[in-house]
Coordinates of C-alpha atoms and ligand atoms in Angstrom, one line a residue:
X280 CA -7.6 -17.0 22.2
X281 CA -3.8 -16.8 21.7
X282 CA -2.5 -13.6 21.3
X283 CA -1.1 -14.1 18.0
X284 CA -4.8 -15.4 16.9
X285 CA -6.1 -12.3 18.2
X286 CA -3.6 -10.3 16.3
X287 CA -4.5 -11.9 13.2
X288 CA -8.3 -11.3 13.7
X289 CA -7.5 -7.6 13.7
X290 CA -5.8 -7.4 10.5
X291 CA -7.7 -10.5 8.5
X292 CA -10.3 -7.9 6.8
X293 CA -7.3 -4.4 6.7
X294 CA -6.1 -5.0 3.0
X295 CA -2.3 -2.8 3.9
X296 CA -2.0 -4.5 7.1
X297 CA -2.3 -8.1 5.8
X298 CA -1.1 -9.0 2.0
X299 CA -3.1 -12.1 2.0
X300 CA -6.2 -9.9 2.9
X301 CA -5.5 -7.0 0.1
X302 CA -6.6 -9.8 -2.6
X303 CA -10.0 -9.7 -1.2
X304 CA -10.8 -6.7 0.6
X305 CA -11.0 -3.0 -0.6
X306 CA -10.3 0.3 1.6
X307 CA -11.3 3.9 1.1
X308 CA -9.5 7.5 1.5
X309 CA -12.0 10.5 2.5
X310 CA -10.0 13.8 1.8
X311 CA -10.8 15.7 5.0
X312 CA -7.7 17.2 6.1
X313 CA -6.1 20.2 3.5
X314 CA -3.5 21.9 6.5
X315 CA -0.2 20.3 7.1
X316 CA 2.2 21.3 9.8
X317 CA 5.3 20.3 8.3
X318 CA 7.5 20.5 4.8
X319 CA 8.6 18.0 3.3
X320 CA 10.9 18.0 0.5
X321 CA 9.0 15.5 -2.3
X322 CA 6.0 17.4 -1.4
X323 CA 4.1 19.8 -3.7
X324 CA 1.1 21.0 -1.4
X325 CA -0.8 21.7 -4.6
X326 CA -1.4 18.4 -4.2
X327 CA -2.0 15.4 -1.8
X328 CA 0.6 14.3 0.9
X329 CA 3.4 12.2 -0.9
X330 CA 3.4 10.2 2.5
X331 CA 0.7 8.1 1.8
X332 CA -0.3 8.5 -1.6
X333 CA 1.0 9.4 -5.1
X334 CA 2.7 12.4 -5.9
X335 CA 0.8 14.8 -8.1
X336 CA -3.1 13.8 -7.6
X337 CA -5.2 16.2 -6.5
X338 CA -8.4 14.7 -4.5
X339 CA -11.6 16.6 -4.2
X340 CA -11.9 18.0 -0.6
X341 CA -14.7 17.1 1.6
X342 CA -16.4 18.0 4.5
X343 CA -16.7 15.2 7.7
X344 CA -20.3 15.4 6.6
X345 CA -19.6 14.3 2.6
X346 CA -16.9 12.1 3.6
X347 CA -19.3 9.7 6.1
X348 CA -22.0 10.3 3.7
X349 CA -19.2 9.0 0.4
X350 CA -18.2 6.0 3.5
X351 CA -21.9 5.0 3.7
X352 CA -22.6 5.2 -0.2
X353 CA -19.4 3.0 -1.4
X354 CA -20.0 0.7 2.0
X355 CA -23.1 -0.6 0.1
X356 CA -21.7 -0.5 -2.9
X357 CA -18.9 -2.2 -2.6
X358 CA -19.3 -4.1 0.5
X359 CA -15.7 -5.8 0.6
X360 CA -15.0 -2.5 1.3
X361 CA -13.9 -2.7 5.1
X362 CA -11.7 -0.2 5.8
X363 CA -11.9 4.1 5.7
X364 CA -8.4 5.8 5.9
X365 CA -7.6 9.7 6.4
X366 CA -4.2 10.3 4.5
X367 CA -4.3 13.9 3.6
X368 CA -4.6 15.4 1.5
X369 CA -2.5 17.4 4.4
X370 CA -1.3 15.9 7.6
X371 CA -4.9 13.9 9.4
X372 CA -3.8 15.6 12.6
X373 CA -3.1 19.0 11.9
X374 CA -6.9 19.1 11.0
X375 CA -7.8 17.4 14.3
X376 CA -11.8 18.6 14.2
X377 CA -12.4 17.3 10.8
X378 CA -10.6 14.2 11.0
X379 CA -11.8 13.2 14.2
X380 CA -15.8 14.2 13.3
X381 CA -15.6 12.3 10.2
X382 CA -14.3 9.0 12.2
X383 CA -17.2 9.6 14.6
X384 CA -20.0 10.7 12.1
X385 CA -18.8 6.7 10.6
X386 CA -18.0 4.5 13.4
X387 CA -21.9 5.8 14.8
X388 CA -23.5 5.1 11.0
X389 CA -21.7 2.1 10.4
X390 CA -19.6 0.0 13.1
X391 CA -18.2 -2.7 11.0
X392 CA -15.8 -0.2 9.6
X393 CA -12.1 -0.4 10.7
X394 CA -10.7 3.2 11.2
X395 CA -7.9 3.9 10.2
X396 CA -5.0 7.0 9.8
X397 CA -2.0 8.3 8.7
X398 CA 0.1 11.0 9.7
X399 CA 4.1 12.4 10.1
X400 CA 3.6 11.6 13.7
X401 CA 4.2 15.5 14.5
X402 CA 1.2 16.5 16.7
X403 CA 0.1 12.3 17.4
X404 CA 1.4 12.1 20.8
X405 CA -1.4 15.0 21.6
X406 CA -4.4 12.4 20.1
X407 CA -3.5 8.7 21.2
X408 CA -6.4 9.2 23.8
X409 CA -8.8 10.2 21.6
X410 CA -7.7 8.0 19.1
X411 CA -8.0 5.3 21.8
X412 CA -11.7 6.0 22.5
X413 CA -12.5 6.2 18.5
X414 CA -11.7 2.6 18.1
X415 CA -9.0 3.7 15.7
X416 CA -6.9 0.2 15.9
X417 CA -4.5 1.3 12.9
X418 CA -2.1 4.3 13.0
X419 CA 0.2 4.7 9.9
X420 CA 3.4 7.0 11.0
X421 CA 6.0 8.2 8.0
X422 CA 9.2 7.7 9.5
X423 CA 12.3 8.6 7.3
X424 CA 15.1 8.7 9.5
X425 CA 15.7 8.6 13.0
X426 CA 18.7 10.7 12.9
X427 CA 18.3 14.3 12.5
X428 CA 20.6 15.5 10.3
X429 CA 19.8 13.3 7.8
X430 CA 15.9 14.5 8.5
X431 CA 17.2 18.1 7.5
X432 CA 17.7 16.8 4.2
X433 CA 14.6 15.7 4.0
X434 CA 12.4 18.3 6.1
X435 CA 13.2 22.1 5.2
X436 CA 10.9 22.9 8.1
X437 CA 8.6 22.2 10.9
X438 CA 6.1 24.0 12.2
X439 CA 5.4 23.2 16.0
X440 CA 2.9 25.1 18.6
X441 CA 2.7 28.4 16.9
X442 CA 6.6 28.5 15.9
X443 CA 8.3 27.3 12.8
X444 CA 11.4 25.4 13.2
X445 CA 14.3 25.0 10.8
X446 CA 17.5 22.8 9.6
X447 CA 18.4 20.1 12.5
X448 CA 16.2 21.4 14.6
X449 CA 13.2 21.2 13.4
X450 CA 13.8 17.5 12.2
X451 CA 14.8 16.3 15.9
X452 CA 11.7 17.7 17.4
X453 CA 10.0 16.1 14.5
X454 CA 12.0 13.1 15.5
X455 CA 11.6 13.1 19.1
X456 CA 7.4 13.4 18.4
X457 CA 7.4 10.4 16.0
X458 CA 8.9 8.2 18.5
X459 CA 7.2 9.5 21.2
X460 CA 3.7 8.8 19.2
X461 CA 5.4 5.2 17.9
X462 CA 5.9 4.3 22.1
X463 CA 2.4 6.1 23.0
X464 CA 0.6 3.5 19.9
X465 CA 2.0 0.6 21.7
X466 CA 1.3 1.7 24.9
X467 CA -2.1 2.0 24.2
X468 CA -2.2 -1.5 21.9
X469 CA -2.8 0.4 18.9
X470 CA -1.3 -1.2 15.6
X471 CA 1.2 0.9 14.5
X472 CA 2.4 0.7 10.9
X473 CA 5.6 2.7 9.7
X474 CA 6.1 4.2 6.4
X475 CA 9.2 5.3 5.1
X476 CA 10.2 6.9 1.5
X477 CA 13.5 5.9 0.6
X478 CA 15.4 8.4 -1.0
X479 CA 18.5 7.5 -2.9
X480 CA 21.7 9.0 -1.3
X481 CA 20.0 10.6 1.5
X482 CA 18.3 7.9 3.5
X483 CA 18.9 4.5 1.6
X484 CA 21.4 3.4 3.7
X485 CA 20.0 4.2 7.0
X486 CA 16.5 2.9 6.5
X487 CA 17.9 -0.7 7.8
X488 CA 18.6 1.8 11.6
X489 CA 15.1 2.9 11.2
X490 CA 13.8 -0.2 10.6
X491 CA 15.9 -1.7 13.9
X492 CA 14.5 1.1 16.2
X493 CA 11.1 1.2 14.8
X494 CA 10.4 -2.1 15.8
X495 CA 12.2 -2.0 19.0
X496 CA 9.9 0.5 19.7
X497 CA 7.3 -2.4 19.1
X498 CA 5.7 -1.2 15.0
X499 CA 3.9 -3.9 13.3
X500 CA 4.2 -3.5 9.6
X501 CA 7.4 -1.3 7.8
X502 CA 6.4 -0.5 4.7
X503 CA 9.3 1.1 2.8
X504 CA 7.9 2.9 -0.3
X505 CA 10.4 4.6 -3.8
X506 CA 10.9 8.1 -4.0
X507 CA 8.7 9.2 -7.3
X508 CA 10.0 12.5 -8.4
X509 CA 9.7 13.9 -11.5
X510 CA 10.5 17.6 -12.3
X511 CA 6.8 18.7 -13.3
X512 CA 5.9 17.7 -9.5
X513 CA 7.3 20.7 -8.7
X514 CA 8.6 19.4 -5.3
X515 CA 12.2 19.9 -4.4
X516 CA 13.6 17.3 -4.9
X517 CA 12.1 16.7 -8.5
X518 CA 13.1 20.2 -9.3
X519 CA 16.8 19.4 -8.3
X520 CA 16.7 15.8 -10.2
X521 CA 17.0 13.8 -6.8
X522 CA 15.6 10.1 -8.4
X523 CA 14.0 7.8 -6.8
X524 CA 15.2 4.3 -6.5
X525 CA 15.2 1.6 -9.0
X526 CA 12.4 -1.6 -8.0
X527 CA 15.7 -3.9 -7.3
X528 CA 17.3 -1.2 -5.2
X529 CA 14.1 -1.1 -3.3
X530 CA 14.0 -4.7 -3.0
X531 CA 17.1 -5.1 -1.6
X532 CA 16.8 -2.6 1.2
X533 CA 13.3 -4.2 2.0
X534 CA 15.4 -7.7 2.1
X535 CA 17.7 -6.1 4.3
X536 CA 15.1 -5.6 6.7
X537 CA 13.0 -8.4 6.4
X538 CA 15.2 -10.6 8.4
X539 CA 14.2 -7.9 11.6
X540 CA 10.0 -7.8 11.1
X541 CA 7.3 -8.2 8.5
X542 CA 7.9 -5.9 5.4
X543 CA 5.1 -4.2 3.4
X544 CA 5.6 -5.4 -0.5
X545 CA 2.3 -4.4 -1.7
X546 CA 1.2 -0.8 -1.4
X547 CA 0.2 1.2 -4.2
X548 CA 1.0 4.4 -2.8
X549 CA -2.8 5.5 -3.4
X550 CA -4.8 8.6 -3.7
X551 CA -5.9 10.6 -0.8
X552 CA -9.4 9.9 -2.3
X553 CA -8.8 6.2 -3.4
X554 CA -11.2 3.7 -3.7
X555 CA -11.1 0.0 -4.4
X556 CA -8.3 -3.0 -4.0
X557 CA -5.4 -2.0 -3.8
X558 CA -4.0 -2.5 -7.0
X559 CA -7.6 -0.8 -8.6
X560 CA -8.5 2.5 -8.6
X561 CA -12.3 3.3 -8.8
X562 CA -12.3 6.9 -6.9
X563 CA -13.7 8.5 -10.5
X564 CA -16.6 6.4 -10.1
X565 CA -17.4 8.2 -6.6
X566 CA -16.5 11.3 -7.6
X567 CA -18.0 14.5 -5.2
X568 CA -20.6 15.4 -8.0
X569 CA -21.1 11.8 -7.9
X570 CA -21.7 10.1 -4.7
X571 CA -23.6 13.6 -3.6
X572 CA -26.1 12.0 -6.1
X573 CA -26.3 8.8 -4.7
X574 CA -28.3 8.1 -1.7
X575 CA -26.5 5.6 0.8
X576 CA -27.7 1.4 0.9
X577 CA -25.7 0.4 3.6
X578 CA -26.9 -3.0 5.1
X579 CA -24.7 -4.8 7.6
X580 CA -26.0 -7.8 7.0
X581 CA -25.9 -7.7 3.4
X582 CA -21.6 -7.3 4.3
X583 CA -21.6 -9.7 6.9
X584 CA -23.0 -12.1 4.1
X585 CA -20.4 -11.0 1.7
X586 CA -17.2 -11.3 4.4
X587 CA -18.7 -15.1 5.4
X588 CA -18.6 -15.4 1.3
X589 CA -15.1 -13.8 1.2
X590 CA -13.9 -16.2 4.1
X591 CA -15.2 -19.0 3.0
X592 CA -13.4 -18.5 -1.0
X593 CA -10.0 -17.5 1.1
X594 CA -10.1 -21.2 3.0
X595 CA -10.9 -22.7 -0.2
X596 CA -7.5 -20.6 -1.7
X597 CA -5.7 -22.1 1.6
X598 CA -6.5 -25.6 1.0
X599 CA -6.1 -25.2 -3.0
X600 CA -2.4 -23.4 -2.1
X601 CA -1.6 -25.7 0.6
X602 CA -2.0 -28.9 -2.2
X603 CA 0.0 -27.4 -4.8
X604 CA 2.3 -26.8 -2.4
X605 CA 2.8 -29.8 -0.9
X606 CA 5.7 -32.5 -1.0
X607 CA 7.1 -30.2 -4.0
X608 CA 10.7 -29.6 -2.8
X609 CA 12.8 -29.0 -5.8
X610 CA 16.6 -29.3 -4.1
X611 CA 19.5 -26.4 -5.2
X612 CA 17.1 -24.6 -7.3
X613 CA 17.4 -21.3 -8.3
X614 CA 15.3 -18.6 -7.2
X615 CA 13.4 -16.8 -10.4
X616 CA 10.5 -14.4 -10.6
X617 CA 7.1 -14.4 -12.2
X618 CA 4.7 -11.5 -13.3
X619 CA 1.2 -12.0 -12.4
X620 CA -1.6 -10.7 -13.9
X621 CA -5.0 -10.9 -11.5
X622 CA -8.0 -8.6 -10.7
X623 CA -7.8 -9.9 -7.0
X624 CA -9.0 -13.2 -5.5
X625 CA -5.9 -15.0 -5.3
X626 CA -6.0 -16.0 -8.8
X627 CA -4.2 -15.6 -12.0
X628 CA -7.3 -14.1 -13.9
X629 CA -6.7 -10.9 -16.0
X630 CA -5.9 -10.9 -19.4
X631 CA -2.2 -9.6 -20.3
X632 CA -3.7 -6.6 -22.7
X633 CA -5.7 -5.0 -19.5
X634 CA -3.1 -5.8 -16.8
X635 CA -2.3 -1.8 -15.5
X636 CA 0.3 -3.8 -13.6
X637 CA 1.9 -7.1 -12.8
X638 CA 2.2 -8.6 -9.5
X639 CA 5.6 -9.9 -9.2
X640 CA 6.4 -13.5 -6.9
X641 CA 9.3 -14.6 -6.2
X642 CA 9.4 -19.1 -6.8
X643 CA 12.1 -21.3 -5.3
X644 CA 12.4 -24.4 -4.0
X645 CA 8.6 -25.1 -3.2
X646 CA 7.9 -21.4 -2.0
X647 CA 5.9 -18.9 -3.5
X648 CA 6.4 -15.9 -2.1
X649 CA 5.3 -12.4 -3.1
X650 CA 7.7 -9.5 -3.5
X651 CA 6.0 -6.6 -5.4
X652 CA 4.2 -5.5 -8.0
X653 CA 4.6 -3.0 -11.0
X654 CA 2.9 -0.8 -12.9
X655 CA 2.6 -0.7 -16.9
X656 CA 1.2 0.9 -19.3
X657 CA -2.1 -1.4 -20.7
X658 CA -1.3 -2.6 -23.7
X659 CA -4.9 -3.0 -25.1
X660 CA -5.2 0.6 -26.0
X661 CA -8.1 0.6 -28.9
X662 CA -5.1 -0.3 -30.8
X663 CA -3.2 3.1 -30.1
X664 CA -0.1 3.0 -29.0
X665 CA 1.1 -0.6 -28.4
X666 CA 4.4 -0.6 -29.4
X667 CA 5.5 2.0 -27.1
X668 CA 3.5 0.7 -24.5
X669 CA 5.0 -3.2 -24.9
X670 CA 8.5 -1.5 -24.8
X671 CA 7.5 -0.1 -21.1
X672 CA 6.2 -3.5 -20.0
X673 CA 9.2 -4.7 -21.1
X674 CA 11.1 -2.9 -18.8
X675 CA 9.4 -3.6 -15.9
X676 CA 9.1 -7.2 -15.9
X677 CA 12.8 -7.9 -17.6
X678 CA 13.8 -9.7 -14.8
X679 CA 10.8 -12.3 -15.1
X680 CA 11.0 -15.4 -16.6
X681 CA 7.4 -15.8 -17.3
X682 CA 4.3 -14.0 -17.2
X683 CA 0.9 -15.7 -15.5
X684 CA -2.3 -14.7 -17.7
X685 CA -5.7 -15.8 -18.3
X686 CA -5.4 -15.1 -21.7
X687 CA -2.4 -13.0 -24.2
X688 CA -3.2 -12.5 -28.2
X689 CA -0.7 -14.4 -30.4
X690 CA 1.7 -10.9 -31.2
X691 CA 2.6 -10.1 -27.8
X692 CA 3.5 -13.8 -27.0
X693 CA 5.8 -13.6 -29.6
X694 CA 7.5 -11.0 -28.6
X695 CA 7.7 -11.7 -24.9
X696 CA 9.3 -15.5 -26.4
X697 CA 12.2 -13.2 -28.4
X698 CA 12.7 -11.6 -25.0
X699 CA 13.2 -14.8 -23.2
X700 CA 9.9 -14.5 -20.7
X701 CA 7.8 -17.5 -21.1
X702 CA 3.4 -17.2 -20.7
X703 CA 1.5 -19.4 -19.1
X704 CA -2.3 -19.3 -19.2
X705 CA -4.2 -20.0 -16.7
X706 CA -7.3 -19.4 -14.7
X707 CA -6.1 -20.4 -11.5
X708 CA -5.1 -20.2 -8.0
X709 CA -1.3 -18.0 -8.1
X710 CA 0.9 -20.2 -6.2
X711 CA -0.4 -23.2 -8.7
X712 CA 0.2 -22.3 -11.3
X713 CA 3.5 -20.5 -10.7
X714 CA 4.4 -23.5 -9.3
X715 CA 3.7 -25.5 -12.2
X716 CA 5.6 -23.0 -14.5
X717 CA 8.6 -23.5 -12.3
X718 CA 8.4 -27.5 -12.3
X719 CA 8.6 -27.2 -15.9
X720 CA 11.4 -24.2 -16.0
X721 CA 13.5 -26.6 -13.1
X722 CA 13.1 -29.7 -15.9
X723 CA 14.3 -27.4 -18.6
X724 CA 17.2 -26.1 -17.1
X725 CA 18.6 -29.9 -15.9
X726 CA 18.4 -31.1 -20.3
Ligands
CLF980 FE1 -5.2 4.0 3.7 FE2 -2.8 3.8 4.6 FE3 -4.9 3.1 6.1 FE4 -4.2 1.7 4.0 S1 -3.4 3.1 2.4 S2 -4.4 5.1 5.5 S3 -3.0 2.0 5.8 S4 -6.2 2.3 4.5 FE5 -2.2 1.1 2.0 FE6 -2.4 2.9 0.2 FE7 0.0 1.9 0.7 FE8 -1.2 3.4 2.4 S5 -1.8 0.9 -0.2 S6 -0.6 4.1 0.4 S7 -0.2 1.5 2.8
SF4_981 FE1 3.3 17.0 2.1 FE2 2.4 15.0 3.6 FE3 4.9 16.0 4.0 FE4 2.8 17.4 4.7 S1 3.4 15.5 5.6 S2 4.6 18.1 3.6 S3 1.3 17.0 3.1 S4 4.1 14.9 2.2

């Protein structure tokens, strides 16, 4: 098998590590791991680590034991469910014993599981053996600068075999770890993604140097995720007012990189406890009082069934794309973007009033491409509240020229038409039908 076949087998069923996968498959968080080793300064540690999930959610901590038990519950529950992360709600490896027992207590009760971490790369150099022998094939490090004294701006402190360690200091040696652990990961053919919060005024600019070095240093995936700070976080940076950046700020910087290696546009910054696609969030359903209810129906087969079912729907979406897109070259056109409203599968499928948030593509010539997604507030509210939510979607799709939906009630149409955003409804594979919005916007624009 070529190497890049192989490369692709190993990501195909990881919904962060391949986009076209995160339609389709659904990963898990087990909160295992409450210590963390450093500070960072969006951080409240009142709640889970800002690194890889939301700011100001607090997950339900469990024991190894609860966690494989929660793995083996939602594993037959929801059996596109294929991956189990450890993102906090401290650092994974400053709780070593916990977070390593949990990965065993799965990968012995159910092997089809990818593994998979996250950490600020502090203490990872210490665990890539025994990350080796756990089969964990995907290592998330948070990398915000590769220069120190722009990491003191970030990182107050770091705290570092029994010592803590301040200012420029303590960021190089936090430095010097992280790429030690990036080099050790690719040594040891472990796929490495990188993470990065990008911080208006502090590391904006230089995230295009850590991009360059990261993937020197052979990552796979960058994903480069906003700042949120807001002052009832109670980190310090929301308590000073540093902002995060606007969605076209980030979208530049992530175009500035793109040109160097692949460029995460889809993550939802999720829940140390999430459940679900990425763009759902189902972890209240399997909440502790919950799932310590419920007694676990895990069936391989039963998956393995499912995934040949999955497959099998995604080369139908490949063939389906591939046909719209064909032989549809529209010369000197501009690019414009559409906001997508889907439950997963590929497809243009949700109905405007429950869409919690729009996936945004990007249409030009005959490419689709996707580019991001953002949140709203649902407008179907019981009828409570629509105005004010309309005004937020609004916002967050102004740039859009026309919004994909199975179905929108007559008011809201109206208004999107005063704003300029055409809707198109559809129940439909994305590509197609934004294709066939932009075929008719193209025609428009030329009368
Ligand atoms: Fe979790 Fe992270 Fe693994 Fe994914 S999340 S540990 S790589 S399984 Fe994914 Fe969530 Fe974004 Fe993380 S959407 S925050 S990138
Ligand atoms: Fe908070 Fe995570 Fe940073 Fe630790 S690594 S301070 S838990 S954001």
């Amino acid at each position: 098998m070529e190497r890049d076949e192989k490369l692709q087998e190993r990501i195909a069923k990881h919904p962060c590590y391949s986009e076209d996968a995160h339609h389709h498959y659904a990963r898990m968080h087990v909160a295992v791991a409450p210590a963390c080793n450093i500070q960072c300064n969006y951080c409240n540690r009142k709640y889970d680590c800002a690194n890889e999930s939301r700011p100001g959610v607090v997950s339900e901590l469990l024991t190894p034991e609860e966690a494989a038990h929660k793995a083996l519950v939602i594993g037959g529950k929801i059996p596109q469910m294929t991956v189990v992360g450890i993102a906090g709600p401290g650092d994974p490896l400053a709780n070593p014993e916990k977070t390593f027992r949990t990965f065993e207590l799965i990968a012995a009760q159910a092997p089809d599981i990818k593994l998979c971490l996250s950490t600020n790369g502090l203490m990872l150099p210490d665990y890539i053996d025994r990350i080796k022998q756990l089969n964990i094939d995907h290592v998330t490090i948070t990398i915000n600068m590769v220069d120190p004294e722009i990491g003191a701006l970030i990182y107050p402190w770091v705290h570092y075999r029994r010592k803590r360690y301040t200012g420029i200091e303590g960021a190089r040696i936090l430095h010097e770890r992280q790429m030690e652990g990036l080099q050790a990961l690719k040594d040891a053919d472990i796929l490495c993604k990188v993470n990065s919060v990008m911080i208006p005024g502090i590391n904006d600019h230089h995230l295009v140097e850590v991009n360059r070095v990261i993937r020197e240093k052979g990552a796979f995936l960058h994903n480069i995720m906003p700042l949120i700070s807001a002052p009832e976080h109670g980190t310090h940076f929301g308590l000073t007012g540093q902002r995060g950046p606007t969605p076209k700020e980030l979208k530049e910087v992530q175009d500035n990189c793109s040109g160097n290696m692949k460029m995460m546009r889809h993550c939802r910054q999720c829940r140390a406890d999430a459940v679900g696609l990425l763009g759902e969030d189902r972890s209240q359903e399997f909440s502790k009082e919950k799932f310590l209810e419920m007694a676990p129906e895990y069936d391989m087969e039963q998956r393995a069934t499912v995934h040949e079912g999955i497959e099998k729907f995604k080369e139908e979406l490949k063939v389906a794309k591939d046909k719209a897109l064909a032989g549809k070259k529209i010369a000197n056109s501009p690019k414009v973007l559409v906001a997508v409203a889907t439950k997963g599968g590929g497809l243009v499928n949700q109905h405007f009033g429950h869409a919690k948030e729009f996936q945004i593509y990007e249409v030009g010539g005959n490419e689709v491409r996707f580019v991001g997604h953002r949140k709203i507030d649902q407008y179907c509210q019981g009828g409570y509240s629509e105005e004010a939510s309309f005004e937020h979607i609004m916002k967050a799709i102004a740039d859009c020229k026309a919004v994909l939906v199975s179905k929108i009630g007559n008011c809201p149409q109206e208004k999107l038409q005063e704003a300029g955003i055409k809707t198109v409804e559809a129940y439909d594979v994305i590509e197609k039908v934004a294709l066939e919005f932009y075929e008719q916007y193209v025609k428009e624009l030329g009368n």
